[in-house]
Amino acid sequence: IADDASSVFWNPAGIANIGNGDLFAGYTQWPADINLYSVALAKKMEIPVLGPGALAFSGTLLNTGLMNRTTEYDPDGAVSGTFAYEDYAFGLTYGKYLTDRFAFGATVKMVHEKIADWDVNSWAVDLGTYYETGFKSIRIGMAIMNFGPDLTFKVDDDGDGRVDEDPLDGISQDDDNGDGVLDGLDLDGEDVEQKDTPLPLTFRAGVAMDVLQTESSKATLVAELAHPPDNEERYQFGGEYWFQDMLAVRAGWKLNMDEGGFTAGAGFKWPFAESSSFSVDYAFNDIGRLSNVHRVSTSITF
């Protein structure tokens, strides 16, 4: 149901539904002082060769602050110092209607991740479709997110502040268990296993339907299936109610989750010019024994 610039984070085909242009900014407060920032700008335009469609630029940043280094001799990290973790991505999205009911979208993004001395740059692709069935108001969306090569980390083993071309240069390997096989990398006296890390390739499919629509009210029901690479399928159900196209109330439930499941939120939209509006949205997510998740976002339609 996302029809603004934020759709690039869920289904890139959704930007085909923007009116003209949209600017989105979001913030999510995760447990353990983990913060996620996101921004996206989408605009309808005529693109050479590709024809009329919508183009979007987006970025995400995950920030954890400094974390303590821990060892078997310093399990609390009191004297071993700290290390930084950073994770960001920048993407370019194109979406358009191929027929009067079917839209397609794709995002190409650059991905960067660094943890302590390990650093990697890579790329990924998101693909999405959006289809209006023509039966009542039912529409279907599908997306494959984070399709790309595995991440291979490089390490700054000589401490010069630069990522080395050969991650094995200057790092010894040892056979700790006596089986005749080198167990991995020995970095600063500790064994570190080097291996490729796959991207979180995720498949999503959802369906939405408007169950109430009058001059003053609109209610929509949504169901979605998400298949992550490292867990069982997750089923998500939700509803959204708009009053006077200005005030929105939302609620949902996630099934087959490890923790929690209840979600709720509200939004306010303020029109300030012809075909322009400013909106603010808030969402709450209960995740059980962990601290609750809070999301805040703003959007300007122009």
Coordinates of C-alpha atoms in Angstrom, one line a residue:
I1 CA 0.0 0.0 0.0
A2 CA 3.0 2.3 0.2
D3 CA 2.6 4.9 -2.5
D4 CA 5.2 7.5 -1.6
A5 CA 9.1 7.5 -1.7
S6 CA 9.2 5.1 1.3
S7 CA 8.1 2.3 -1.0
V8 CA 11.7 1.8 -2.2
F9 CA 12.4 0.1 1.1
W10 CA 9.5 -2.4 0.8
N11 CA 8.7 -2.7 -2.9
P12 CA 10.4 -0.6 -5.6
A13 CA 7.4 -0.9 -7.9
G14 CA 5.4 1.3 -5.5
I15 CA 7.1 4.5 -6.6
A16 CA 5.1 4.2 -9.8
N17 CA 2.0 5.3 -7.7
I18 CA 3.4 8.6 -6.5
G19 CA 1.5 11.7 -7.7
N20 CA 4.4 13.8 -8.9
G21 CA 7.2 13.9 -6.3
D22 CA 7.8 12.9 -2.7
L23 CA 10.5 13.3 -0.1
F24 CA 10.6 10.8 2.8
A25 CA 12.8 10.7 6.0
G26 CA 12.5 8.1 8.7
Y27 CA 14.0 7.1 12.0
T28 CA 13.8 3.7 13.8
Q29 CA 14.9 3.1 17.4
W30 CA 15.9 -0.5 17.8
P31 CA 16.9 -2.2 21.1
A32 CA 20.5 -2.0 22.4
D33 CA 20.9 1.6 21.2
I34 CA 20.8 0.7 17.6
N35 CA 19.5 3.5 15.4
L36 CA 18.3 3.3 11.7
Y37 CA 18.0 6.4 9.6
S38 CA 16.5 6.4 6.1
V39 CA 15.8 9.0 3.4
A40 CA 14.3 8.8 -0.1
L41 CA 13.4 11.3 -2.8
A42 CA 11.1 10.2 -5.7
K43 CA 10.0 12.1 -8.8
K44 CA 8.0 11.2 -11.8
M45 CA 9.8 12.1 -15.1
E46 CA 10.4 11.2 -18.7
I47 CA 13.6 9.1 -19.0
P48 CA 15.3 8.6 -22.3
V49 CA 14.9 5.0 -23.7
L50 CA 12.9 3.9 -20.7
G51 CA 10.0 6.4 -21.2
P52 CA 7.7 7.9 -18.5
G53 CA 8.2 6.5 -15.0
A54 CA 9.4 7.4 -11.6
L55 CA 13.0 7.7 -10.4
A56 CA 14.1 7.6 -6.7
F57 CA 17.3 8.1 -4.8
S58 CA 17.5 6.5 -1.3
G59 CA 19.9 6.0 1.5
T60 CA 20.0 4.1 4.8
L61 CA 22.4 4.3 7.8
L62 CA 22.6 1.9 10.7
N63 CA 24.4 3.3 13.7
T64 CA 25.3 1.4 16.9
G65 CA 27.8 3.7 18.5
L66 CA 31.0 2.3 20.0
M67 CA 30.9 -1.2 21.4
N68 CA 33.4 -2.8 23.9
R69 CA 35.9 -5.3 22.7
T70 CA 35.7 -8.5 24.7
T71 CA 38.0 -11.5 25.1
E72 CA 38.1 -14.6 27.3
Y73 CA 40.3 -12.6 29.7
D74 CA 38.1 -9.4 29.5
P75 CA 34.6 -10.7 29.0
D76 CA 33.0 -7.3 29.9
G77 CA 35.3 -5.3 27.7
A78 CA 36.5 -3.1 30.5
V79 CA 40.1 -2.7 29.4
S80 CA 40.2 -3.9 25.8
G81 CA 39.0 -0.7 24.3
T82 CA 36.1 -0.2 21.9
F83 CA 35.4 -0.7 18.2
A84 CA 32.9 1.0 15.8
Y85 CA 30.3 -0.6 13.5
E86 CA 28.8 1.1 10.5
D87 CA 26.4 0.0 7.9
Y88 CA 25.0 2.1 5.0
A89 CA 23.5 1.7 1.6
F90 CA 22.7 4.1 -1.3
G91 CA 20.2 3.1 -4.0
L92 CA 18.8 4.3 -7.3
T93 CA 15.3 3.1 -8.1
Y94 CA 13.2 3.1 -11.3
G95 CA 9.5 2.2 -11.5
K96 CA 6.8 2.4 -14.1
Y97 CA 3.5 1.0 -15.2
L98 CA 4.0 -1.5 -18.1
T99 CA 0.2 -1.8 -18.5
D100 CA -2.7 0.2 -17.0
R101 CA -2.7 -2.3 -14.0
F102 CA 0.8 -3.7 -13.8
A103 CA 3.9 -1.9 -12.5
F104 CA 7.5 -3.0 -12.2
G105 CA 10.3 -1.5 -10.2
A106 CA 14.0 -2.1 -9.6
T107 CA 16.6 -0.7 -7.2
V108 CA 20.4 -0.9 -7.7
K109 CA 22.3 -0.1 -4.5
M110 CA 25.8 0.2 -3.1
V111 CA 26.3 -1.5 0.2
H112 CA 29.0 -0.8 2.8
E113 CA 29.7 -2.6 6.1
K114 CA 32.5 -2.2 8.6
I115 CA 33.0 -3.8 11.9
A116 CA 36.2 -3.1 13.8
D117 CA 39.1 -3.7 11.3
W118 CA 36.8 -5.7 8.8
D119 CA 35.5 -3.7 5.9
V120 CA 33.5 -4.5 2.7
N121 CA 31.8 -2.8 -0.2
S122 CA 29.4 -4.5 -2.5
W123 CA 26.2 -4.1 -4.5
A124 CA 22.7 -5.5 -4.4
V125 CA 19.4 -5.4 -6.4
D126 CA 15.8 -5.2 -5.3
L127 CA 13.0 -6.2 -7.7
G128 CA 9.3 -5.6 -7.2
T129 CA 5.9 -5.8 -9.0
Y130 CA 2.6 -4.2 -8.3
Y131 CA -0.7 -5.5 -9.8
E132 CA -4.2 -4.1 -9.6
T133 CA -6.5 -7.1 -10.2
G134 CA -9.5 -5.1 -11.3
F135 CA -11.7 -7.1 -8.8
K136 CA -13.1 -4.6 -6.3
S137 CA -10.0 -2.8 -5.0
I138 CA -7.7 -5.8 -4.5
R139 CA -4.0 -5.2 -5.4
I140 CA -1.0 -7.6 -5.1
G141 CA 2.6 -6.7 -4.5
M142 CA 5.7 -9.0 -4.7
A143 CA 9.4 -8.2 -4.1
I144 CA 12.8 -9.8 -3.9
M145 CA 15.1 -7.8 -1.7
N146 CA 18.9 -7.8 -1.5
F147 CA 19.8 -10.0 -4.4
G148 CA 23.6 -9.8 -4.9
P149 CA 26.9 -11.5 -4.3
D150 CA 28.2 -12.6 -0.9
L151 CA 30.2 -10.1 1.1
T152 CA 33.9 -10.9 1.5
F153 CA 35.5 -8.9 4.3
K154 CA 39.0 -7.4 4.0
V155 CA 41.0 -6.7 7.1
D156 CA 43.6 -4.0 8.1
D157 CA 46.1 -6.5 9.5
D158 CA 49.1 -4.2 9.6
G159 CA 47.4 -1.4 11.5
D160 CA 48.2 1.3 8.9
G161 CA 44.5 2.4 8.6
R162 CA 44.1 1.1 5.1
V163 CA 42.3 -2.0 4.0
D164 CA 44.9 -4.5 2.6
E165 CA 44.6 -6.0 -0.9
D166 CA 45.5 -9.4 0.5
P167 CA 43.6 -10.0 3.7
L168 CA 46.0 -12.9 4.6
D169 CA 49.1 -10.7 4.4
G170 CA 50.7 -10.6 7.8
I171 CA 48.2 -12.8 9.5
S172 CA 49.2 -16.2 10.7
Q173 CA 47.1 -19.4 10.7
D174 CA 47.3 -22.1 13.3
D175 CA 46.1 -25.6 14.1
D176 CA 44.7 -25.2 17.6
N177 CA 43.0 -28.6 17.8
G178 CA 45.8 -30.7 16.3
D179 CA 43.8 -32.1 13.5
G180 CA 46.3 -31.0 10.8
V181 CA 44.0 -28.3 9.4
L182 CA 44.6 -24.6 9.8
D183 CA 41.7 -23.3 11.9
G184 CA 41.5 -19.8 10.5
L185 CA 43.1 -16.5 10.9
D186 CA 45.1 -15.5 13.9
L187 CA 44.6 -11.7 14.4
D188 CA 46.2 -10.1 17.4
G189 CA 46.6 -13.5 19.0
E190 CA 43.0 -14.5 18.5
D191 CA 41.6 -16.9 15.9
V192 CA 39.3 -15.2 13.4
E193 CA 37.5 -17.2 10.8
Q194 CA 37.3 -15.6 7.4
K195 CA 34.3 -16.5 5.2
D196 CA 31.9 -15.0 2.8
T197 CA 28.7 -13.6 4.3
P198 CA 25.5 -13.8 2.2
L199 CA 23.2 -10.8 1.9
P200 CA 19.8 -11.2 3.6
L201 CA 17.9 -12.2 0.4
T202 CA 14.2 -11.8 1.3
F203 CA 11.0 -12.6 -0.6
R204 CA 7.9 -10.6 0.2
A205 CA 4.3 -11.0 -1.2
G206 CA 1.3 -9.1 0.0
V207 CA -2.3 -8.3 -0.9
A208 CA -4.4 -5.3 0.1
M209 CA -8.1 -4.4 -0.2
D210 CA -10.2 -1.4 0.7
V211 CA -13.1 -2.6 2.8
L212 CA -14.6 0.9 3.4
Q213 CA -14.6 4.0 1.2
T214 CA -16.8 7.0 1.7
E215 CA -16.4 10.8 1.3
S216 CA -14.9 11.0 4.8
S217 CA -13.5 7.6 5.6
K218 CA -11.3 4.9 4.1
A219 CA -10.3 1.5 5.6
T220 CA -7.8 -0.9 4.1
L221 CA -6.9 -4.5 5.2
V222 CA -3.5 -5.9 4.3
A223 CA -1.8 -9.4 4.5
E224 CA 1.8 -10.2 3.8
L225 CA 4.1 -13.2 3.7
A226 CA 7.9 -12.6 4.2
H227 CA 10.5 -15.4 3.7
P228 CA 13.8 -14.4 5.2
P229 CA 17.0 -16.4 4.4
D230 CA 17.7 -17.6 7.9
N231 CA 14.3 -18.3 9.4
E232 CA 10.8 -19.6 8.7
E233 CA 8.1 -17.7 6.9
R234 CA 6.5 -14.8 8.7
Y235 CA 2.9 -13.8 8.3
Q236 CA 1.8 -10.2 8.9
F237 CA -1.7 -8.7 9.0
G238 CA -2.7 -5.1 9.4
G239 CA -5.4 -2.5 8.9
E240 CA -5.4 1.2 8.2
Y241 CA -8.2 3.7 8.7
W242 CA -8.1 7.3 7.3
F243 CA -10.5 10.0 8.4
Q244 CA -11.0 13.0 6.0
D245 CA -7.7 12.0 4.4
M246 CA -5.9 13.8 7.3
L247 CA -5.8 11.4 10.3
A248 CA -4.8 7.7 10.0
V249 CA -4.9 5.0 12.7
R250 CA -3.1 1.7 12.1
A251 CA -2.8 -1.7 13.8
G252 CA -1.2 -5.0 13.0
W253 CA 0.0 -8.4 14.1
K254 CA 3.0 -10.5 13.1
L255 CA 2.9 -14.3 13.3
N256 CA 5.7 -16.8 13.6
M257 CA 8.0 -14.3 15.1
D258 CA 10.6 -15.1 17.8
E259 CA 9.4 -12.3 20.0
G260 CA 6.3 -10.1 20.2
G261 CA 4.0 -9.4 17.3
F262 CA 1.7 -6.5 18.0
T263 CA 2.1 -3.2 16.1
A264 CA 0.2 0.1 16.2
G265 CA 0.5 3.6 14.9
A266 CA -1.0 6.8 13.7
G267 CA -0.4 9.5 11.1
F268 CA -1.4 13.0 10.3
K269 CA -1.4 14.6 6.8
W270 CA -1.6 18.4 6.3
P271 CA -2.3 19.8 2.8
F272 CA -0.5 23.1 2.5
A273 CA -0.8 23.8 -1.3
E274 CA -2.4 22.4 -4.4
S275 CA -1.4 18.8 -4.8
S276 CA 1.1 19.2 -1.9
S277 CA 1.0 17.9 1.7
F278 CA 3.1 17.3 4.7
S279 CA 2.7 14.1 6.8
V280 CA 4.1 12.7 10.1
D281 CA 3.7 9.1 11.1
Y282 CA 4.5 7.1 14.2
A283 CA 4.6 3.3 14.7
F284 CA 5.1 1.1 17.8
N285 CA 6.3 -2.5 17.6
D286 CA 6.2 -4.9 20.5
I287 CA 9.1 -7.4 20.4
G288 CA 8.5 -9.3 23.6
R289 CA 11.4 -9.5 26.1
L290 CA 13.4 -6.9 24.2
S291 CA 12.7 -3.2 24.4
N292 CA 10.0 -1.9 22.2
V293 CA 10.7 -0.5 18.7
H294 CA 9.7 3.1 17.8
R295 CA 9.5 4.5 14.3
V296 CA 9.0 8.1 13.3
S297 CA 8.8 9.4 9.7
T298 CA 7.9 12.5 7.7
S299 CA 7.0 12.9 4.1
I300 CA 6.5 15.9 1.8
T301 CA 4.4 15.4 -1.3
F302 CA 4.9 18.0 -4.0

